[in-house]
Each structure stands twice: as structure tokens, then as C-alpha cells.
PDB file of C-alpha atoms in Angstrom:
ATOM      1  CA  MET A 126     -30.615 -14.178  -3.036  1.00 49.00           C
ATOM      2  CA  THR A 127     -27.914 -16.740  -2.222  1.00 54.00           C
ATOM      3  CA  PHE A 128     -24.336 -15.851  -1.400  1.00 67.00           C
ATOM      4  CA  ARG A 129     -21.291 -17.829  -0.431  1.00 88.00           C
ATOM      5  CA  ILE A 130     -20.067 -17.701   3.155  1.00 89.00           C
ATOM      6  CA  THR A 131     -16.648 -19.200   3.751  1.00 92.00           C
ATOM      7  CA  THR A 132     -13.930 -19.002   6.389  1.00 94.00           C
ATOM      8  CA  ILE A 133     -10.417 -17.629   6.296  1.00 96.00           C
ATOM      9  CA  GLU A 134      -9.085 -21.175   6.672  1.00 95.00           C
ATOM     10  CA  ASP A 135     -11.101 -22.533   3.723  1.00 95.00           C
ATOM     11  CA  PHE A 136     -10.179 -19.564   1.561  1.00 96.00           C
ATOM     12  CA  ALA A 137      -6.523 -20.144   2.460  1.00 95.00           C
ATOM     13  CA  LYS A 138      -6.872 -23.778   1.354  1.00 95.00           C
ATOM     14  CA  ASP A 139      -8.205 -22.657  -2.034  1.00 94.00           C
ATOM     15  CA  ILE A 140      -5.332 -20.210  -2.499  1.00 94.00           C
ATOM     16  CA  ALA A 141      -2.767 -22.788  -1.369  1.00 94.00           C
ATOM     17  CA  HIS A 142      -4.103 -25.210  -3.978  1.00 92.00           C
ATOM     18  CA  GLY A 143      -3.624 -22.562  -6.667  1.00 90.00           C
ATOM     19  CA  LEU A 144      -0.072 -21.868  -5.522  1.00 90.00           C
ATOM     20  CA  ARG A 145       0.740 -25.567  -5.667  1.00 88.00           C
ATOM     21  CA  THR A 146      -0.522 -25.666  -9.258  1.00 86.00           C
ATOM     22  CA  ARG A 147       2.007 -22.981 -10.213  1.00 81.00           C
ATOM     23  CA  GLN A 148      -0.139 -19.856  -9.925  1.00 81.00           C
ATOM     24  CA  ASP A 149       0.539 -16.678  -8.046  1.00 80.00           C
ATOM     25  CA  ALA A 150      -2.112 -14.976  -5.917  1.00 89.00           C
ATOM     26  CA  VAL A 151      -1.699 -11.212  -5.939  1.00 89.00           C
ATOM     27  CA  MET A 152      -4.475  -9.558  -3.915  1.00 93.00           C
ATOM     28  CA  ALA A 153      -5.620  -6.026  -3.224  1.00 95.00           C
ATOM     29  CA  VAL A 154      -6.968  -5.557   0.310  1.00 96.00           C
ATOM     30  CA  THR A 155      -8.944  -2.330   0.574  1.00 95.00           C
ATOM     31  CA  GLY A 156     -11.216  -0.463   2.964  1.00 93.00           C
ATOM     32  CA  LYS A 157     -11.345   2.743   4.939  1.00 90.00           C
ATOM     33  CA  GLU A 158      -8.874   3.440   7.719  1.00 88.00           C
ATOM     34  CA  ARG A 159      -9.290   1.382  10.911  1.00 86.00           C
ATOM     35  CA  LYS A 160     -11.704  -1.086   9.280  1.00 91.00           C
ATOM     36  CA  GLY A 161      -9.366  -4.071   9.587  1.00 93.00           C
ATOM     37  CA  LYS A 162      -7.334  -4.428   6.363  1.00 95.00           C
ATOM     38  CA  THR A 163      -4.161  -5.394   8.205  1.00 94.00           C
ATOM     39  CA  THR A 164      -6.052  -7.574  10.687  1.00 95.00           C
ATOM     40  CA  TRP A 165      -7.615  -9.647   7.909  1.00 97.00           C
ATOM     41  CA  SER A 166      -4.315  -9.798   5.997  1.00 96.00           C
ATOM     42  CA  ILE A 167      -2.416 -11.101   9.002  1.00 95.00           C
ATOM     43  CA  ARG A 168      -5.086 -13.675   9.877  1.00 96.00           C
ATOM     44  CA  PHE A 169      -5.304 -14.908   6.295  1.00 96.00           C
ATOM     45  CA  SER A 170      -1.520 -14.977   5.903  1.00 95.00           C
ATOM     46  CA  LYS A 171      -1.099 -17.071   9.046  1.00 95.00           C
ATOM     47  CA  ALA A 172      -3.666 -19.558   7.770  1.00 96.00           C
ATOM     48  CA  LEU A 173      -2.075 -19.676   4.301  1.00 96.00           C
ATOM     49  CA  ALA A 174       1.438 -20.109   5.701  1.00 94.00           C
ATOM     50  CA  ALA A 175       0.177 -23.048   7.759  1.00 94.00           C
ATOM     51  CA  GLU A 176      -1.375 -24.630   4.638  1.00 94.00           C
ATOM     52  CA  LEU A 177       1.943 -24.245   2.829  1.00 93.00           C
ATOM     53  CA  ASN A 178       3.952 -25.560   5.804  1.00 93.00           C
ATOM     54  CA  LYS A 179       5.730 -22.214   6.095  1.00 93.00           C
ATOM     55  CA  SER A 180       6.563 -20.228   9.193  1.00 92.00           C
ATOM     56  CA  PHE A 181       4.854 -16.887   9.811  1.00 92.00           C
ATOM     57  CA  SER A 182       5.844 -13.858  11.839  1.00 91.00           C
ATOM     58  CA  ILE A 183       5.044 -10.164  11.674  1.00 92.00           C
ATOM     59  CA  ARG A 184       8.640  -9.119  11.009  1.00 88.00           C
ATOM     60  CA  GLN A 185       9.173 -11.808   8.417  1.00 90.00           C
ATOM     61  CA  ASN A 186       5.974 -11.618   6.339  1.00 91.00           C
ATOM     62  CA  LEU A 187       5.008  -7.938   6.594  1.00 90.00           C
ATOM     63  CA  VAL A 188       6.970  -5.525   4.430  1.00 87.00           C
ATOM     64  CA  TYR A 189       7.193  -1.751   4.224  1.00 83.00           C
ATOM     65  CA  GLY A 190       8.737   0.598   1.704  1.00 72.00           C
ATOM     66  CA  LYS A 191       9.915   0.100  -1.854  1.00 67.00           C
ATOM     67  CA  GLU A 192      12.723  -2.254  -0.860  1.00 65.00           C
ATOM     68  CA  GLY A 193      10.643  -4.494   1.396  1.00 66.00           C
ATOM     69  CA  GLY A 194       8.983  -6.765  -1.151  1.00 65.00           C
ATOM     70  CA  LEU A 195      12.035  -6.981  -3.396  1.00 66.00           C
ATOM     71  CA  SER A 196      14.192  -8.135  -0.494  1.00 71.00           C
ATOM     72  CA  ARG A 197      11.905 -11.101   0.252  1.00 78.00           C
ATOM     73  CA  ILE A 198      10.227 -12.033  -3.004  1.00 76.00           C
ATOM     74  CA  GLU A 199      12.971 -14.489  -3.971  1.00 75.00           C
ATOM     75  CA  ASP A 200      13.118 -16.136  -0.559  1.00 78.00           C
ATOM     76  CA  LYS A 201      11.212 -19.389  -1.004  1.00 78.00           C
ATOM     77  CA  ALA A 202      10.801 -19.741   2.759  1.00 82.00           C
ATOM     78  CA  ILE A 203       8.644 -16.591   2.944  1.00 85.00           C
ATOM     79  CA  ASN A 204       5.114 -17.010   1.606  1.00 88.00           C
ATOM     80  CA  PRO A 205       2.819 -15.057   1.735  1.00 90.00           C
ATOM     81  CA  ILE A 206       3.995 -11.424   1.788  1.00 90.00           C
ATOM     82  CA  VAL A 207       1.879  -8.520   3.073  1.00 92.00           C
ATOM     83  CA  ASP A 208       2.608  -4.945   1.969  1.00 89.00           C
ATOM     84  CA  ASP A 209       0.998  -3.067   4.835  1.00 86.00           C
ATOM     85  CA  GLU A 210       1.377   0.444   3.342  1.00 81.00           C
ATOM     86  CA  GLY A 211       0.507  -0.016  -0.317  1.00 78.00           C
ATOM     87  CA  THR A 212      -0.178   3.699  -0.716  1.00 75.00           C
ATOM     88  CA  ASP A 213       3.579   4.313  -0.509  1.00 70.00           C
ATOM     89  CA  ASN A 214       4.300   1.984  -3.420  1.00 70.00           C
ATOM     90  CA  PHE A 215       1.293   1.542  -5.695  1.00 73.00           C
ATOM     91  CA  ASN A 216      -0.612   4.829  -5.837  1.00 67.00           C
ATOM     92  CA  LYS A 217      -1.375   5.774  -9.441  1.00 64.00           C
ATOM     93  CA  ALA A 218      -0.293   9.350  -8.692  1.00 60.00           C
ATOM     94  CA  ASP A 219       3.289   7.998  -8.781  1.00 59.00           C
ATOM     95  CA  ARG A 220       2.840   5.936 -11.947  1.00 60.00           C
ATOM     96  CA  TRP A 221       5.596   7.757 -13.840  1.00 58.00           C
ATOM     97  CA  GLU A 222       8.238   7.094 -11.200  1.00 65.00           C
ATOM     98  CA  LYS A 223      11.008   4.651 -12.112  1.00 67.00           C
ATOM     99  CA  TRP A 224      10.394   2.510  -9.047  1.00 62.00           C
ATOM    100  CA  GLN A 225       6.892   1.754 -10.354  1.00 67.00           C
ATOM    101  CA  THR A 226       8.549  -0.101 -13.220  1.00 71.00           C
ATOM    102  CA  ASP A 227      10.731  -1.904 -10.704  1.00 71.00           C
ATOM    103  CA  LEU A 228       7.598  -2.999  -8.847  1.00 69.00           C
ATOM    104  CA  MET A 229       6.199  -4.505 -12.040  1.00 72.00           C
ATOM    105  CA  LYS A 230       9.333  -6.624 -12.150  1.00 70.00           C
ATOM    106  CA  ILE A 231       8.726  -7.634  -8.533  1.00 67.00           C
ATOM    107  CA  PHE A 232       5.274  -8.858  -9.483  1.00 67.00           C
ATOM    108  CA  THR A 233       6.682 -10.824 -12.385  1.00 68.00           C
ATOM    109  CA  LYS A 234       8.946 -12.530  -9.888  1.00 62.00           C
ATOM    110  CA  ALA A 235       5.945 -13.151  -7.639  1.00 57.00           C
ATOM    111  CA  GLY A 236       4.525 -15.211 -10.490  1.00 62.00           C
ATOM    112  CA  MET A 237       7.812 -17.015 -11.023  1.00 62.00           C
ATOM    113  CA  TYR A 238       8.034 -17.993  -7.365  1.00 69.00           C
ATOM    114  CA  TYR A 239       4.295 -18.724  -6.948  1.00 78.00           C
ATOM    115  CA  LYS A 240       3.823 -16.227  -4.150  1.00 84.00           C
ATOM    116  CA  ALA A 241       0.767 -14.818  -2.463  1.00 90.00           C
ATOM    117  CA  TYR A 242       1.306 -11.051  -2.301  1.00 89.00           C
ATOM    118  CA  LEU A 243      -1.239  -8.928  -0.411  1.00 92.00           C
ATOM    119  CA  ILE A 244      -1.300  -5.141  -0.843  1.00 92.00           C
ATOM    120  CA  CYS A 245      -3.248  -3.000   1.639  1.00 92.00           C
ATOM    121  CA  MET A 246      -4.559   0.326   0.352  1.00 92.00           C
ATOM    122  CA  PRO A 247      -7.737   2.303   1.172  1.00 92.00           C
ATOM    123  CA  ASN A 248      -9.140   2.734  -2.363  1.00 92.00           C
ATOM    124  CA  PHE A 249      -8.970  -0.013  -4.998  1.00 94.00           C
ATOM    125  CA  PHE A 250      -9.190   2.461  -7.878  1.00 91.00           C
ATOM    126  CA  ASP A 251      -6.087   4.299  -6.691  1.00 89.00           C
ATOM    127  CA  PHE A 252      -4.168   1.417  -8.256  1.00 87.00           C
ATOM    128  CA  THR A 253      -3.273   1.928 -11.918  1.00 84.00           C
ATOM    129  CA  LYS A 254      -5.140   0.040 -14.614  1.00 84.00           C
ATOM    130  CA  TYR A 255      -2.151  -2.248 -15.069  1.00 82.00           C
ATOM    131  CA  TRP A 256      -2.366  -3.527 -11.495  1.00 85.00           C
ATOM    132  CA  ARG A 257      -6.161  -3.760 -11.492  1.00 87.00           C
ATOM    133  CA  ASP A 258      -6.629  -5.520 -14.818  1.00 86.00           C
ATOM    134  CA  TRP A 259      -3.510  -7.640 -15.145  1.00 83.00           C
ATOM    135  CA  ARG A 260      -2.016  -8.428 -11.755  1.00 85.00           C
ATOM    136  CA  PHE A 261      -4.795  -8.881  -9.205  1.00 90.00           C
ATOM    137  CA  ARG A 262      -6.410 -12.284  -9.028  1.00 92.00           C
ATOM    138  CA  TYR A 263      -8.544 -11.200  -6.091  1.00 95.00           C
ATOM    139  CA  TRP A 264      -9.809  -7.996  -4.522  1.00 97.00           C
ATOM    140  CA  VAL A 265     -10.632  -8.259  -0.818  1.00 97.00           C
ATOM    141  CA  TRP A 266     -12.832  -5.418   0.419  1.00 96.00           C
ATOM    142  CA  ILE A 267     -13.333  -4.742   4.139  1.00 95.00           C
ATOM    143  CA  PRO A 268     -16.659  -2.852   4.488  1.00 92.00           C
ATOM    144  CA  CYS A 269     -16.695  -2.996   8.289  1.00 91.00           C
ATOM    145  CA  ARG A 270     -14.699  -4.567  11.077  1.00 91.00           C
ATOM    146  CA  GLY A 271     -15.009  -8.331  11.120  1.00 93.00           C
ATOM    147  CA  ARG A 272     -16.236  -8.907   7.553  1.00 94.00           C
ATOM    148  CA  ALA A 273     -14.391  -9.316   4.251  1.00 96.00           C
ATOM    149  CA  ILE A 274     -15.877  -9.495   0.752  1.00 96.00           C
ATOM    150  CA  VAL A 275     -13.871 -11.150  -2.036  1.00 97.00           C
ATOM    151  CA  PHE A 276     -14.236 -10.134  -5.688  1.00 96.00           C
ATOM    152  CA  ALA A 277     -12.683 -11.780  -8.743  1.00 95.00           C
ATOM    153  CA  PRO A 278     -12.060 -10.154 -12.143  1.00 94.00           C
ATOM    154  CA  SER A 279     -14.134 -10.982 -15.190  1.00 90.00           C
ATOM    155  CA  GLU A 280     -12.600 -13.585 -17.496  1.00 84.00           C
ATOM    156  CA  ASN A 281     -14.010 -11.957 -20.642  1.00 82.00           C
ATOM    157  CA  PRO A 282     -10.956 -11.548 -22.927  1.00 79.00           C
ATOM    158  CA  PHE A 283     -12.685  -8.690 -24.813  1.00 81.00           C
ATOM    159  CA  GLY A 284     -13.821  -6.775 -21.759  1.00 79.00           C
ATOM    160  CA  LEU A 285     -12.523  -3.232 -21.374  1.00 81.00           C
ATOM    161  CA  ASP A 286     -12.949  -3.332 -17.598  1.00 88.00           C
ATOM    162  CA  THR A 287     -12.438  -6.644 -15.830  1.00 91.00           C
ATOM    163  CA  TRP A 288     -14.084  -5.234 -12.682  1.00 94.00           C
ATOM    164  CA  ASN A 289     -17.232  -3.883 -14.412  1.00 92.00           C
ATOM    165  CA  ARG A 290     -16.911  -0.630 -12.514  1.00 91.00           C
ATOM    166  CA  ARG A 291     -19.671   1.345 -14.223  1.00 92.00           C
ATOM    167  CA  GLU A 292     -22.139  -1.512 -14.138  1.00 92.00           C
ATOM    168  CA  ASN A 293     -21.436  -2.226 -10.473  1.00 92.00           C
ATOM    169  CA  GLU A 294     -21.596   1.458  -9.576  1.00 90.00           C
ATOM    170  CA  LYS A 295     -25.089   1.751 -11.095  1.00 90.00           C
ATOM    171  CA  LEU A 296     -26.203  -1.494  -9.448  1.00 89.00           C
ATOM    172  CA  ILE A 297     -25.120  -0.446  -5.982  1.00 87.00           C
ATOM    173  CA  TYR A 298     -26.518   3.073  -6.384  1.00 85.00           C
ATOM    174  CA  ARG A 299     -29.920   1.703  -7.417  1.00 86.00           C
ATOM    175  CA  ILE A 300     -30.182  -0.600  -4.399  1.00 81.00           C
ATOM    176  CA  TYR A 301     -28.223   1.330  -1.797  1.00 76.00           C
ATOM    177  CA  LYS A 302     -29.248   4.948  -2.442  1.00 74.00           C
ATOM    178  CA  GLY A 303     -30.913   6.636   0.499  1.00 62.00           C
ATOM    179  CA  ALA A 304     -29.541   4.092   2.994  1.00 62.00           C
ATOM    180  CA  ALA A 305     -26.095   5.516   3.680  1.00 64.00           C
ATOM    181  CA  ASP A 306     -25.845   3.993   7.165  1.00 72.00           C
ATOM    182  CA  ASP A 307     -27.343   0.588   6.350  1.00 79.00           C
ATOM    183  CA  VAL A 308     -24.379  -1.761   5.977  1.00 83.00           C
ATOM    184  CA  ASN A 309     -26.635  -4.777   5.405  1.00 85.00           C
ATOM    185  CA  LYS A 310     -28.301  -3.070   2.435  1.00 85.00           C
ATOM    186  CA  LEU A 311     -24.877  -2.197   1.029  1.00 86.00           C
ATOM    187  CA  LEU A 312     -23.770  -5.826   1.357  1.00 89.00           C
ATOM    188  CA  ASP A 313     -26.981  -6.993  -0.296  1.00 88.00           C
ATOM    189  CA  ALA A 314     -26.191  -4.756  -3.266  1.00 88.00           C
ATOM    190  CA  VAL A 315     -22.560  -5.868  -3.476  1.00 91.00           C
ATOM    191  CA  ARG A 316     -23.576  -9.544  -3.498  1.00 91.00           C
ATOM    192  CA  ARG A 317     -25.432  -8.978  -6.770  1.00 91.00           C
ATOM    193  CA  SER A 318     -22.223  -7.933  -8.543  1.00 93.00           C
ATOM    194  CA  LYS A 319     -20.889 -10.162 -11.328  1.00 91.00           C
ATOM    195  CA  ASN A 320     -17.494  -9.934  -9.619  1.00 94.00           C
ATOM    196  CA  TYR A 321     -18.729 -11.138  -6.225  1.00 95.00           C
ATOM    197  CA  MET A 322     -16.982 -14.356  -5.193  1.00 94.00           C
ATOM    198  CA  CYS A 323     -17.449 -14.992  -1.479  1.00 95.00           C
ATOM    199  CA  GLU A 324     -17.311 -13.416   1.966  1.00 95.00           C
ATOM    200  CA  MET A 325     -16.102 -14.289   5.433  1.00 95.00           C
ATOM    201  CA  GLU A 326     -16.012 -13.078   8.997  1.00 95.00           C
ATOM    202  CA  PHE A 327     -12.827 -12.562  10.984  1.00 95.00           C
ATOM    203  CA  GLU A 328     -11.862 -11.704  14.532  1.00 94.00           C
ATOM    204  CA  ASP A 329      -9.413  -9.174  15.930  1.00 94.00           C
ATOM    205  CA  LEU A 330      -5.797 -10.189  16.500  1.00 93.00           C
ATOM    206  CA  GLU A 331      -4.708 -11.782  19.732  1.00 93.00           C
ATOM    207  CA  PRO A 332      -3.206  -9.225  22.177  1.00 92.00           C
ATOM    208  CA  GLU A 333       0.351 -10.553  21.793  1.00 92.00           C
ATOM    209  CA  LEU A 334       0.217 -10.551  17.984  1.00 91.00           C
ATOM    210  CA  LYS A 335      -1.429  -7.137  17.923  1.00 92.00           C
ATOM    211  CA  ALA A 336       1.263  -5.700  20.200  1.00 91.00           C
ATOM    212  CA  GLU A 337       3.986  -7.183  17.977  1.00 91.00           C
ATOM    213  CA  TYR A 338       2.399  -5.644  14.879  1.00 91.00           C
ATOM    214  CA  GLU A 339       1.969  -2.217  16.489  1.00 90.00           C
ATOM    215  CA  ALA A 340       5.610  -2.175  17.622  1.00 89.00           C
ATOM    216  CA  TYR A 341       6.838  -3.177  14.150  1.00 88.00           C
ATOM    217  CA  SER A 342       4.578  -0.672  12.418  1.00 85.00           C
ATOM    218  CA  TYR A 343       5.618   2.127  14.754  1.00 85.00           C
ATOM    219  CA  GLU A 344       9.293   1.333  14.143  1.00 83.00           C
ATOM    220  CA  PHE A 345       8.812   1.615  10.371  1.00 76.00           C
ATOM    221  CA  LYS A 346       6.849   4.857  10.616  1.00 74.00           C
ATOM    222  CA  ARG A 347       9.469   6.369  12.923  1.00 71.00           C
ATOM    223  CA  ILE A 348      12.249   5.518  10.462  1.00 62.00           C
ATOM    224  CA  LYS A 349      10.118   6.849   7.610  1.00 63.00           C
ATOM    225  CA  ASP A 350       9.531  10.140   9.436  1.00 60.00           C
ATOM    226  CA  GLU A 351      13.238  10.464  10.213  1.00 62.00           C
ATOM    227  CA  LYS A 352      14.136   9.955   6.546  1.00 65.00           C
ATOM    228  CA  LYS A 353      11.511  12.476   5.521  1.00 62.00           C
ATOM    229  CA  GLU A 354      12.846  15.032   7.992  1.00 66.00           C
ATOM    230  CA  ALA A 355      16.415  14.450   6.804  1.00 63.00           C
ATOM    231  CA  THR A 356      15.319  14.935   3.185  1.00 64.00           C
ATOM    232  CA  GLU A 357      13.446  18.116   4.046  1.00 63.00           C
ATOM    233  CA  GLU A 358      16.467  19.408   5.963  1.00 67.00           C
ATOM    234  CA  LYS A 359      18.720  18.842   2.943  1.00 67.00           C
ATOM    235  CA  THR A 360      16.171  20.621   0.766  1.00 70.00           C
ATOM    236  CA  ARG A 361      16.151  23.607   3.107  1.00 68.00           C
ATOM    237  CA  GLU A 362      19.948  23.699   3.038  1.00 65.00           C
ATOM    238  CA  ARG A 363      19.995  23.620  -0.778  1.00 66.00           C
ATOM    239  CA  VAL A 364      17.521  26.482  -0.877  1.00 69.00           C
ATOM    240  CA  ALA A 365      19.683  28.431   1.544  1.00 66.00           C
ATOM    241  CA  ILE A 366      22.775  27.808  -0.557  1.00 62.00           C
ATOM    242  CA  GLY A 367      20.914  29.035  -3.615  1.00 65.00           C
ATOM    243  CA  ARG A 368      19.945  32.220  -1.800  1.00 67.00           C
ATOM    244  CA  ALA A 369      23.510  32.665  -0.597  1.00 65.00           C
ATOM    245  CA  VAL A 370      24.816  32.321  -4.156  1.00 59.00           C
ATOM    246  CA  GLN A 371      22.329  34.962  -5.320  1.00 66.00           C
ATOM    247  CA  LEU A 372      23.540  37.253  -2.571  1.00 63.00           C
ATOM    248  CA  LEU A 373      27.198  36.741  -3.440  1.00 58.00           C
ATOM    249  CA  ARG A 374      26.528  37.481  -7.101  1.00 59.00           C
ATOM    250  CA  ALA A 375      24.653  40.668  -6.246  1.00 63.00           C
ATOM    251  CA  TYR A 376      27.513  42.339  -4.405  1.00 57.00           C
ATOM    252  CA  PRO A 377      31.166  42.953  -5.360  1.00 55.00           C
ATOM    253  CA  ARG A 378      33.829  41.411  -3.153  1.00 55.00           C
ATOM    254  CA  PRO A 379      34.974  41.812  -0.453  1.00 52.00           C
ATOM    255  CA  LEU A 380      31.627  41.440   1.287  1.00 55.00           C
ATOM    256  CA  ARG A 381      30.799  42.645   4.747  1.00 60.00           C
ATOM    257  CA  PHE A 382      27.840  40.952   6.390  1.00 59.00           C
ATOM    258  CA  ASP A 383      25.784  41.450   9.441  1.00 64.00           C
ATOM    259  CA  TRP A 384      25.420  37.779  10.380  1.00 63.00           C
ATOM    260  CA  ASN A 385      22.103  38.227  12.193  1.00 69.00           C
ATOM    261  CA  GLU A 386      20.603  40.046   9.223  1.00 67.00           C
ATOM    262  CA  LEU A 387      21.891  37.422   6.796  1.00 63.00           C
ATOM    263  CA  ALA A 388      20.618  34.576   9.006  1.00 66.00           C
ATOM    264  CA  ASP A 389      17.122  36.080   9.109  1.00 68.00           C
ATOM    265  CA  TRP A 390      17.103  36.433   5.344  1.00 64.00           C
ATOM    266  CA  LEU A 391      18.211  32.838   4.746  1.00 62.00           C
ATOM    267  CA  GLY A 392      15.997  31.329   7.425  1.00 64.00           C
ATOM    268  CA  PHE A 393      18.854  29.753   9.431  1.00 66.00           C
ATOM    269  CA  SER A 394      20.653  30.567  12.644  1.00 67.00           C
ATOM    270  CA  ASP A 395      23.673  32.861  12.450  1.00 66.00           C
ATOM    271  CA  THR A 396      25.887  29.977  13.635  1.00 68.00           C
ATOM    272  CA  GLN A 397      24.742  27.785  10.720  1.00 66.00           C
ATOM    273  CA  ILE A 398      25.385  30.608   8.273  1.00 62.00           C
ATOM    274  CA  GLN A 399      28.882  31.275   9.619  1.00 64.00           C
ATOM    275  CA  ASN A 400      29.732  27.573   9.461  1.00 64.00           C
ATOM    276  CA  PHE A 401      28.464  27.435   5.878  1.00 61.00           C
ATOM    277  CA  PHE A 402      30.657  30.322   4.760  1.00 60.00           C
ATOM    278  CA  LYS A 403      33.667  28.935   6.641  1.00 59.00           C
ATOM    279  CA  GLN A 404      33.311  25.715   4.685  1.00 55.00           C
TER     280      GLN A 404
END
């Protein structure tokens, strides 16, 4: 069986040509944790930026959070864009949230500005059907460190599933069953898919670039954790206020409290409780 081996640089040239002919290039980059999704995305993005005569840096081209892509999508100097934590923004479990609609608008703008937009997420089918069938031109799958497989959707206008999931699932099961640890046999099965396009090898990031990425990623995660903690703290305070209101309604005024007893009941320190009632 024949299959197409390419390089990141040649693939970047193909994508750059599409962007110049007024197409966008929205890609899903998937694979298990620590397989190299971000590594491939950064290497490809550097190559694509060079083809487009654009500058590239970790802090400029990588985005995090719901505001990240929106803040840079209209900047013509920034292309491509890599969403390094797609699970935060594109998971189908959040499909009813308002910001999901806002993200659809972001993608419309990606088409208007002819952007390459890469979204890293472990499982491709955690994206909603809208993203899978209508927005992704390519799906890049990282089966193991150092190798990337590229799929393209079916062009059949009457197809119910542009990625032929059931057909591909049966194909891979038939060839790959009983060889759970044989990556080569898995790749052989994947290459027989109608959606298979090409594959390429890639190396790890240079130490300086890797250190820059890790520092930037850590900074985002620290801020994210701080925001989460602040939100949880406010939630705990609201719960405490609700309990305090219940207590006040249960007893006639004037009330006489044992602060330690009340603090234990509300789950706060007696100082916090006294300050709350003083306010």
C-alpha cells in the first residue's frame, strides 16, 4: 500500500497557497496527553509564518482562554494562531454556553481574514458536529511523538458524516484488533482510510523555544487557577450568606450568637463571620 510522506515545510507551503487564494485553514490537532500536539503545532506554525512572511513568537501566536483568539483574529500581522487548550473553549459538553456562539463568530472572522487557526484537543469527537463537519479543513492526529497524520473531510455534499467515522472505525478494528501495542499496524490501518491525506515526522522543540513555551503556559495556568480559586471563594461566601439568612429568619430579633458555634456551622472563621455581620 502506498502512502504520502511529506514534511512540515512542504505542508506549510500547501496551506500558505490556500491562504493566498482566499481560503482559511482551520485545523484540529488531536492526540493523547504528552504525545506532541503543541510541539507539532508550534513547528508547523513557524514554518507557515515564514511562508507568509510573518513573524512568529510563542506569546504572539499561541492563545489561551475564550478571549485569546478574539483579541488576535483581526490582527493581520498574526497568522497562524494556535489555541493550545482547546478543551477550555470547544468541548461539546459546553455547547449550550453563549460563548460557544461567540466562537462561531470568531471562526467566521477567521475565514474573512484568511487565517490558519489550529486547535489542540485530545479527542477529535469531543468537538461538536458543527466544528467537525463545517469548520475543519484538516484534522491532524498525533499517534506518537514525532509523527503526525493528516486527514481531510469527504467532499460528498450528501454525506451525513464527512469523516466516515463508522466506516473508519470498522476498518481500523478489522486490521488493528489484537495488536494494541503495535503502532505500525495502527498506522497501516489508518492509511487505508478514505480521509487519509498525508503524514510527516517532526522533531522536538529547541531548548530555548521549549523553555519559552513552558514559561508562557505556566503563566496562563497559574492565572487560570487563581481565577478559579477566586470564583470558588465567592461561591463559598454566597453559600455562607444564604445560610446566615436562613439563620436570621429562624430566630426572632435581637439575636445572641456564640461566634465560634456560628463559625463552625457556616464553615468560616469566627473573624470572617463577625466582619460579615458588621458589614
